[in-house]
Short mmCIF file of C-alpha atoms in Angstrom, two decimals:
data_model
loop_
_atom_site.label_atom_id
_atom_site.label_comp_id
_atom_site.label_asym_id
_atom_site.label_seq_id
_atom_site.Cartn_x
_atom_site.Cartn_y
_atom_site.Cartn_z
CA MET A 1 24.76 123.38 35.15
CA ALA A 2 27.64 123.53 37.58
CA PHE A 3 28.07 120.81 40.15
CA ASN A 4 27.13 122.63 43.35
CA LYS A 5 24.09 120.85 44.78
CA SER A 6 23.70 118.08 47.29
CA LEU A 7 22.07 114.91 45.97
CA ALA A 8 18.83 116.01 47.67
CA GLY A 9 18.71 118.99 45.29
CA TYR A 10 18.76 116.90 42.11
CA PHE A 11 15.47 114.99 42.22
CA ASP A 12 12.04 116.55 41.89
CA ASP A 13 9.57 113.66 41.91
CA LEU A 14 9.10 109.92 41.84
CA ALA A 15 10.14 108.59 38.41
CA HIS A 16 8.81 105.03 38.79
CA VAL A 17 8.50 101.94 40.97
CA GLY A 18 10.29 98.84 39.63
CA ILE A 19 8.55 95.47 39.81
CA PRO A 20 9.96 92.24 38.34
CA THR A 21 7.46 89.67 37.04
CA ASP A 22 7.34 86.03 35.96
CA ASP A 23 4.37 86.67 33.64
CA MET A 24 4.33 89.97 31.75
CA ASN A 25 0.86 89.53 30.21
CA LYS A 26 -0.78 88.59 33.52
CA THR A 27 0.90 91.54 35.22
CA ILE A 28 -0.18 94.00 32.52
CA VAL A 29 -3.79 92.78 32.76
CA PHE A 30 -3.70 93.17 36.57
CA TRP A 31 -2.44 96.76 36.47
CA GLU A 32 -4.81 97.67 33.61
CA LYS A 33 -7.69 96.43 35.76
CA LEU A 34 -6.52 98.92 38.40
CA GLY A 35 -6.63 101.73 35.82
CA PHE A 36 -3.00 101.85 34.65
CA LYS A 37 -2.31 102.42 30.94
CA LYS A 38 0.66 101.08 28.99
CA GLN A 39 3.08 103.90 28.15
CA GLY A 40 5.85 101.95 26.44
CA GLN A 41 7.30 98.48 26.02
CA PHE A 42 10.93 97.78 25.13
CA ASP A 43 13.15 94.77 24.48
CA THR A 44 15.88 94.49 27.10
CA ASP A 45 18.11 91.88 25.49
CA ASP A 46 18.35 89.42 22.62
CA GLN A 47 16.61 86.65 24.60
CA GLY A 48 13.08 88.03 24.34
CA HIS A 49 12.93 89.82 27.69
CA GLN A 50 10.93 93.01 27.91
CA VAL A 51 10.23 95.97 30.13
CA THR A 52 6.81 97.65 30.19
CA PHE A 53 6.03 101.07 31.64
CA MET A 54 2.48 101.63 32.91
CA LYS A 55 1.01 104.83 34.30
CA ALA A 56 -1.98 105.98 36.37
CA GLY A 57 -2.09 109.67 37.21
CA HIS A 58 1.51 110.54 37.80
CA LEU A 59 2.51 107.12 39.16
CA MET A 60 4.66 105.14 36.71
CA LEU A 61 5.49 101.44 37.08
CA GLU A 62 8.46 99.76 35.42
CA ILE A 63 7.71 96.04 35.02
CA TRP A 64 10.27 93.63 33.57
CA ASP A 65 10.50 89.88 33.05
CA SER A 66 14.22 89.09 33.09
CA ASP A 67 14.83 88.73 36.85
CA GLY A 68 11.78 86.82 38.05
CA ALA A 69 9.35 87.81 40.77
CA VAL A 70 10.09 87.44 44.48
CA HIS A 71 6.55 86.29 45.43
CA GLN A 72 6.70 87.70 48.96
CA THR A 73 6.61 90.99 50.84
CA GLY A 74 9.48 93.05 49.51
CA ALA A 75 8.70 92.09 45.90
CA ILE A 76 9.17 95.68 44.71
CA ASN A 77 12.70 95.88 43.36
CA HIS A 78 13.37 99.64 43.56
CA ILE A 79 11.95 103.12 43.65
CA SER A 80 13.26 105.62 41.14
CA LEU A 81 13.53 109.37 41.64
CA ASN A 82 13.33 111.71 38.66
CA VAL A 83 16.42 113.82 37.93
CA GLU A 84 17.18 116.27 35.14
CA ASP A 85 20.98 115.83 35.44
CA ALA A 86 22.04 112.27 36.25
CA ASP A 87 25.73 113.00 35.69
CA ASN A 88 25.96 115.71 38.32
CA ALA A 89 23.57 113.88 40.66
CA PHE A 90 25.97 110.91 40.44
CA LYS A 91 28.91 113.18 41.35
CA ALA A 92 26.94 114.54 44.31
CA ALA A 93 26.06 111.02 45.52
CA LYS A 94 29.72 109.99 45.39
CA ALA A 95 30.90 113.22 47.06
CA GLU A 96 28.38 112.82 49.89
CA GLY A 97 29.42 109.23 50.60
CA PHE A 98 26.26 107.44 49.51
CA ALA A 99 26.68 103.72 48.75
CA VAL A 100 26.56 104.02 44.95
CA LYS A 101 26.10 100.66 43.23
CA GLU A 102 27.71 101.53 39.88
CA ASP A 103 31.11 102.93 38.93
CA GLU A 104 29.54 105.30 36.41
CA VAL A 105 26.18 106.55 35.18
CA GLN A 106 24.37 103.82 33.23
CA HIS A 107 22.53 104.21 29.90
CA LEU A 108 19.60 102.31 28.35
CA ASP A 109 17.83 102.84 25.03
CA PHE A 110 14.36 103.38 26.51
CA TRP A 111 12.11 106.21 25.22
CA SER A 112 13.13 108.43 22.31
CA HIS A 113 16.62 109.41 23.45
CA GLY A 114 17.35 106.87 26.17
CA ILE A 115 17.75 107.15 29.91
CA LYS A 116 20.67 107.79 32.23
CA PHE A 117 20.56 106.35 35.74
CA PHE A 118 22.45 105.14 38.78
CA ASN A 119 21.45 103.43 42.04
CA ILE A 120 22.30 103.87 45.68
CA THR A 121 21.69 101.49 48.58
CA GLY A 122 19.58 102.70 51.48
CA PRO A 123 19.99 101.78 55.15
CA ASN A 124 17.79 98.68 54.80
CA ASP A 125 19.50 97.46 51.60
CA GLU A 126 16.74 99.02 49.51
CA THR A 127 17.66 100.29 46.05
CA ILE A 128 16.98 103.90 45.15
CA GLU A 129 17.47 104.76 41.49
CA PHE A 130 18.09 108.26 40.16
CA CYS A 131 16.77 108.36 36.58
CA GLU A 132 16.98 110.97 33.83
CA ILE A 133 14.88 110.54 30.70
CA VAL A 134 17.16 112.14 28.11
CA LYS A 135 15.33 114.95 26.35
CA ASP A 136 17.52 115.26 23.22
#
């Protein structure tokens, strides 16, 4: 796909909402009680930290235990928008002057083939992630 879209043309849906926690088990039980189902759980480092993805309908939560919870309004860490082409979305974000937090697209070994993502800062210092689940 040629790079010819604005950043607004790269995302098609909400990918997930990111929530840090101090207690993974307690948080999983809470969201399960609300009807969410665990979709995947991954180690994030060699210190025992994990990330858990939970879903209800089409709403996905990303919950991780390495940063600690805020315990006040504003506790949600980020919203993530689904993209099919993180590399070109990143180029569009840079070209359009968005405040991009990373110098390059990031990669993590979540799901079968990993994810690609980058973050921008919104006008209220909120973090908006653009996330591609790599298909193959």
